[in-house]
Amino acid sequence: PLRMSFDLFVGCFKGGESTTFPRSLIDQAFSPFVTRQEPNCLTLCFENEGESYLFRDDSDRIDGFNINRPVSSSRLFETLFEVLCAENLALYMPGDAPPLIGREETASQLPSAMIESLGSPVVLSSGQDIESWIKRA
């Protein structure tokens, strides 16, 4: 399986500033894939596609999370897409990729510096879009 050696970052924004959302959103969304849980790290396993690591604070409300070594798994990307659609969250990554968002209204909440640096946000239509951007980045 393809193992990408970079991180996907997700941040929550409101009015151009970092804000928080319930940690339970990601814990519940990714729970079917968790094989090990440590205070700030969830090990995610996608059958034959390998393991990825989700790092997040252990607080009830968090301002973001990151996925280390995302495996090329449609289940990972569809779950991530569902999470992005639930809050004002933006996904960003190293390389040449704009902020990726799950819903149109999130665009107006992003910091102007992020848009100046990374480009105009792109509204995703599915988890497949995330994989396409990763391959392009």
PDB file of C-alpha atoms in Angstrom:
ATOM      1  CA  PRO A   1       0.000   0.000   0.000  1.00  0.00           C
ATOM      2  CA  LEU A   2       1.038   3.537  -0.717  1.00  0.00           C
ATOM      3  CA  ARG A   3       2.241   5.325   2.429  1.00  0.00           C
ATOM      4  CA  MET A   4       2.491   9.045   2.050  1.00  0.00           C
ATOM      5  CA  SER A   5       5.157  10.575   4.265  1.00  0.00           C
ATOM      6  CA  PHE A   6       3.506  13.865   5.075  1.00  0.00           C
ATOM      7  CA  ASP A   7       0.765  15.278   7.267  1.00  0.00           C
ATOM      8  CA  LEU A   8      -2.723  16.522   6.565  1.00  0.00           C
ATOM      9  CA  PHE A   9      -3.677  19.419   8.832  1.00  0.00           C
ATOM     10  CA  VAL A  10      -7.219  20.425   9.759  1.00  0.00           C
ATOM     11  CA  GLY A  11      -8.064  23.665  11.531  1.00  0.00           C
ATOM     12  CA  CYS A  12     -11.332  25.214  12.692  1.00  0.00           C
ATOM     13  CA  PHE A  13     -11.999  28.887  11.949  1.00  0.00           C
ATOM     14  CA  LYS A  14     -14.562  31.584  12.678  1.00  0.00           C
ATOM     15  CA  GLY A  15     -14.302  35.202  11.601  1.00  0.00           C
ATOM     16  CA  GLY A  16     -10.746  34.731  10.376  1.00  0.00           C
ATOM     17  CA  GLU A  17      -9.557  33.372  13.722  1.00  0.00           C
ATOM     18  CA  SER A  18      -8.825  29.912  15.039  1.00  0.00           C
ATOM     19  CA  THR A  19     -11.727  28.518  17.078  1.00  0.00           C
ATOM     20  CA  THR A  20     -12.739  25.197  18.598  1.00  0.00           C
ATOM     21  CA  PHE A  21     -15.140  22.371  17.868  1.00  0.00           C
ATOM     22  CA  PRO A  22     -16.117  19.256  19.867  1.00  0.00           C
ATOM     23  CA  ARG A  23     -13.376  16.607  19.892  1.00  0.00           C
ATOM     24  CA  SER A  24     -16.165  14.012  19.938  1.00  0.00           C
ATOM     25  CA  LEU A  25     -16.838  14.807  16.254  1.00  0.00           C
ATOM     26  CA  ILE A  26     -13.576  13.239  15.108  1.00  0.00           C
ATOM     27  CA  ASP A  27     -13.481  10.582  17.818  1.00  0.00           C
ATOM     28  CA  GLN A  28     -16.914   9.310  16.701  1.00  0.00           C
ATOM     29  CA  ALA A  29     -16.230   9.640  12.968  1.00  0.00           C
ATOM     30  CA  PHE A  30     -12.969   7.725  13.101  1.00  0.00           C
ATOM     31  CA  SER A  31     -13.934   5.232  15.857  1.00  0.00           C
ATOM     32  CA  PRO A  32     -14.540   2.296  13.442  1.00  0.00           C
ATOM     33  CA  PHE A  33     -10.882   2.529  12.390  1.00  0.00           C
ATOM     34  CA  VAL A  34      -9.168   3.056  15.770  1.00  0.00           C
ATOM     35  CA  THR A  35      -6.895   0.162  16.756  1.00  0.00           C
ATOM     36  CA  ARG A  36      -5.001   1.972  19.520  1.00  0.00           C
ATOM     37  CA  GLN A  37      -5.823   5.069  21.537  1.00  0.00           C
ATOM     38  CA  GLU A  38      -3.304   7.137  23.465  1.00  0.00           C
ATOM     39  CA  PRO A  39      -3.981  10.518  25.112  1.00  0.00           C
ATOM     40  CA  ASN A  40      -3.186  12.603  22.007  1.00  0.00           C
ATOM     41  CA  CYS A  41      -2.963   9.990  19.252  1.00  0.00           C
ATOM     42  CA  LEU A  42      -5.373   7.594  17.593  1.00  0.00           C
ATOM     43  CA  THR A  43      -3.891   4.806  15.474  1.00  0.00           C
ATOM     44  CA  LEU A  44      -6.196   4.267  12.516  1.00  0.00           C
ATOM     45  CA  CYS A  45      -6.134   1.028  10.554  1.00  0.00           C
ATOM     46  CA  PHE A  46      -7.745   0.595   7.143  1.00  0.00           C
ATOM     47  CA  GLU A  47      -7.515  -3.199   6.626  1.00  0.00           C
ATOM     48  CA  ASN A  48      -4.913  -3.970   3.973  1.00  0.00           C
ATOM     49  CA  GLU A  49      -4.186  -0.291   3.351  1.00  0.00           C
ATOM     50  CA  GLY A  50      -2.071   0.207   6.480  1.00  0.00           C
ATOM     51  CA  GLU A  51      -2.053   2.549   9.457  1.00  0.00           C
ATOM     52  CA  SER A  52      -2.312   6.307   9.808  1.00  0.00           C
ATOM     53  CA  TYR A  53      -2.019   8.375  12.982  1.00  0.00           C
ATOM     54  CA  LEU A  54      -4.482  11.043  14.041  1.00  0.00           C
ATOM     55  CA  PHE A  55      -3.026  13.551  16.487  1.00  0.00           C
ATOM     56  CA  ARG A  56      -5.353  15.806  18.478  1.00  0.00           C
ATOM     57  CA  ASP A  57      -5.533  17.415  21.901  1.00  0.00           C
ATOM     58  CA  ASP A  58      -7.247  15.458  24.640  1.00  0.00           C
ATOM     59  CA  SER A  59      -9.534  18.402  25.565  1.00  0.00           C
ATOM     60  CA  ASP A  60     -13.307  18.296  25.055  1.00  0.00           C
ATOM     61  CA  ARG A  61     -13.004  21.101  22.490  1.00  0.00           C
ATOM     62  CA  ILE A  62     -10.107  21.311  20.053  1.00  0.00           C
ATOM     63  CA  ASP A  63      -9.026  23.772  17.365  1.00  0.00           C
ATOM     64  CA  GLY A  64      -7.802  21.154  14.917  1.00  0.00           C
ATOM     65  CA  PHE A  65      -6.012  17.887  14.328  1.00  0.00           C
ATOM     66  CA  ASN A  66      -3.580  16.308  11.929  1.00  0.00           C
ATOM     67  CA  ILE A  67      -3.270  12.977  10.200  1.00  0.00           C
ATOM     68  CA  ASN A  68       0.265  11.659   9.933  1.00  0.00           C
ATOM     69  CA  ARG A  69       1.134   9.279   7.095  1.00  0.00           C
ATOM     70  CA  PRO A  70      -2.347   9.197   5.522  1.00  0.00           C
ATOM     71  CA  VAL A  71      -2.826   5.897   3.712  1.00  0.00           C
ATOM     72  CA  SER A  72      -4.448   5.863   0.297  1.00  0.00           C
ATOM     73  CA  SER A  73      -7.838   4.694   1.563  1.00  0.00           C
ATOM     74  CA  SER A  74     -11.243   5.766   0.296  1.00  0.00           C
ATOM     75  CA  ARG A  75     -12.596   5.130   3.812  1.00  0.00           C
ATOM     76  CA  LEU A  76     -10.075   7.543   5.315  1.00  0.00           C
ATOM     77  CA  PHE A  77     -10.864  10.243   2.765  1.00  0.00           C
ATOM     78  CA  GLU A  78     -14.665   9.811   2.935  1.00  0.00           C
ATOM     79  CA  THR A  79     -14.572  10.007   6.754  1.00  0.00           C
ATOM     80  CA  LEU A  80     -12.379  13.104   6.580  1.00  0.00           C
ATOM     81  CA  PHE A  81     -14.796  14.652   4.054  1.00  0.00           C
ATOM     82  CA  GLU A  82     -17.756  14.002   6.404  1.00  0.00           C
ATOM     83  CA  VAL A  83     -15.869  15.710   9.250  1.00  0.00           C
ATOM     84  CA  LEU A  84     -15.047  18.723   7.043  1.00  0.00           C
ATOM     85  CA  CYS A  85     -18.752  19.083   6.199  1.00  0.00           C
ATOM     86  CA  ALA A  86     -19.781  19.144   9.869  1.00  0.00           C
ATOM     87  CA  GLU A  87     -17.928  22.284  11.029  1.00  0.00           C
ATOM     88  CA  ASN A  88     -16.022  25.327   9.703  1.00  0.00           C
ATOM     89  CA  LEU A  89     -12.955  23.168   9.103  1.00  0.00           C
ATOM     90  CA  ALA A  90     -10.244  23.589   6.497  1.00  0.00           C
ATOM     91  CA  LEU A  91      -7.829  20.878   5.375  1.00  0.00           C
ATOM     92  CA  TYR A  92      -4.380  21.984   4.287  1.00  0.00           C
ATOM     93  CA  MET A  93      -1.173  20.170   3.422  1.00  0.00           C
ATOM     94  CA  PRO A  94       2.417  20.673   2.291  1.00  0.00           C
ATOM     95  CA  GLY A  95       2.899  21.273  -1.405  1.00  0.00           C
ATOM     96  CA  ASP A  96       0.819  23.101  -3.956  1.00  0.00           C
ATOM     97  CA  ALA A  97      -2.734  22.833  -2.630  1.00  0.00           C
ATOM     98  CA  PRO A  98      -5.333  25.392  -1.533  1.00  0.00           C
ATOM     99  CA  PRO A  99      -7.313  25.063   1.693  1.00  0.00           C
ATOM    100  CA  LEU A 100      -9.920  22.333   1.164  1.00  0.00           C
ATOM    101  CA  ILE A 101     -13.319  22.783   2.792  1.00  0.00           C
ATOM    102  CA  GLY A 102     -16.452  20.673   3.094  1.00  0.00           C
ATOM    103  CA  ARG A 103     -19.024  23.447   2.876  1.00  0.00           C
ATOM    104  CA  GLU A 104     -19.233  26.775   1.065  1.00  0.00           C
ATOM    105  CA  GLU A 105     -19.895  28.918   4.164  1.00  0.00           C
ATOM    106  CA  THR A 106     -16.520  27.952   5.648  1.00  0.00           C
ATOM    107  CA  ALA A 107     -14.707  30.003   2.975  1.00  0.00           C
ATOM    108  CA  SER A 108     -15.701  33.330   4.560  1.00  0.00           C
ATOM    109  CA  GLN A 109     -14.439  32.160   7.992  1.00  0.00           C
ATOM    110  CA  LEU A 110     -10.830  31.463   6.955  1.00  0.00           C
ATOM    111  CA  PRO A 111      -7.997  33.844   7.874  1.00  0.00           C
ATOM    112  CA  SER A 112      -7.034  36.166   5.026  1.00  0.00           C
ATOM    113  CA  ALA A 113      -3.361  35.265   5.562  1.00  0.00           C
ATOM    114  CA  MET A 114      -4.196  31.598   4.896  1.00  0.00           C
ATOM    115  CA  ILE A 115      -5.944  32.481   1.629  1.00  0.00           C
ATOM    116  CA  GLU A 116      -3.089  34.806   0.588  1.00  0.00           C
ATOM    117  CA  SER A 117      -0.549  32.081   1.326  1.00  0.00           C
ATOM    118  CA  LEU A 118      -2.349  28.970   0.057  1.00  0.00           C
ATOM    119  CA  GLY A 119      -4.882  30.330  -2.435  1.00  0.00           C
ATOM    120  CA  SER A 120      -8.665  30.472  -2.570  1.00  0.00           C
ATOM    121  CA  PRO A 121     -10.370  27.627  -0.752  1.00  0.00           C
ATOM    122  CA  VAL A 122     -11.874  24.792  -2.769  1.00  0.00           C
ATOM    123  CA  VAL A 123     -15.197  23.237  -1.746  1.00  0.00           C
ATOM    124  CA  LEU A 124     -14.905  19.462  -1.911  1.00  0.00           C
ATOM    125  CA  SER A 125     -17.669  17.268  -3.277  1.00  0.00           C
ATOM    126  CA  SER A 126     -16.378  13.944  -1.922  1.00  0.00           C
ATOM    127  CA  GLY A 127     -13.486  12.184  -0.246  1.00  0.00           C
ATOM    128  CA  GLN A 128     -12.112  11.358  -3.691  1.00  0.00           C
ATOM    129  CA  ASP A 129     -11.410  15.074  -4.159  1.00  0.00           C
ATOM    130  CA  ILE A 130      -9.083  14.973  -1.127  1.00  0.00           C
ATOM    131  CA  GLU A 131      -7.095  12.103  -2.626  1.00  0.00           C
ATOM    132  CA  SER A 132      -6.840  13.958  -5.957  1.00  0.00           C
ATOM    133  CA  TRP A 133      -5.429  17.064  -4.227  1.00  0.00           C
ATOM    134  CA  ILE A 134      -2.922  14.975  -2.279  1.00  0.00           C
ATOM    135  CA  LYS A 135      -1.646  13.424  -5.507  1.00  0.00           C
ATOM    136  CA  ARG A 136      -1.343  16.891  -7.099  1.00  0.00           C
ATOM    137  CA  ALA A 137       0.359  18.512  -4.104  1.00  0.00           C
TER     138      ALA A 137
END
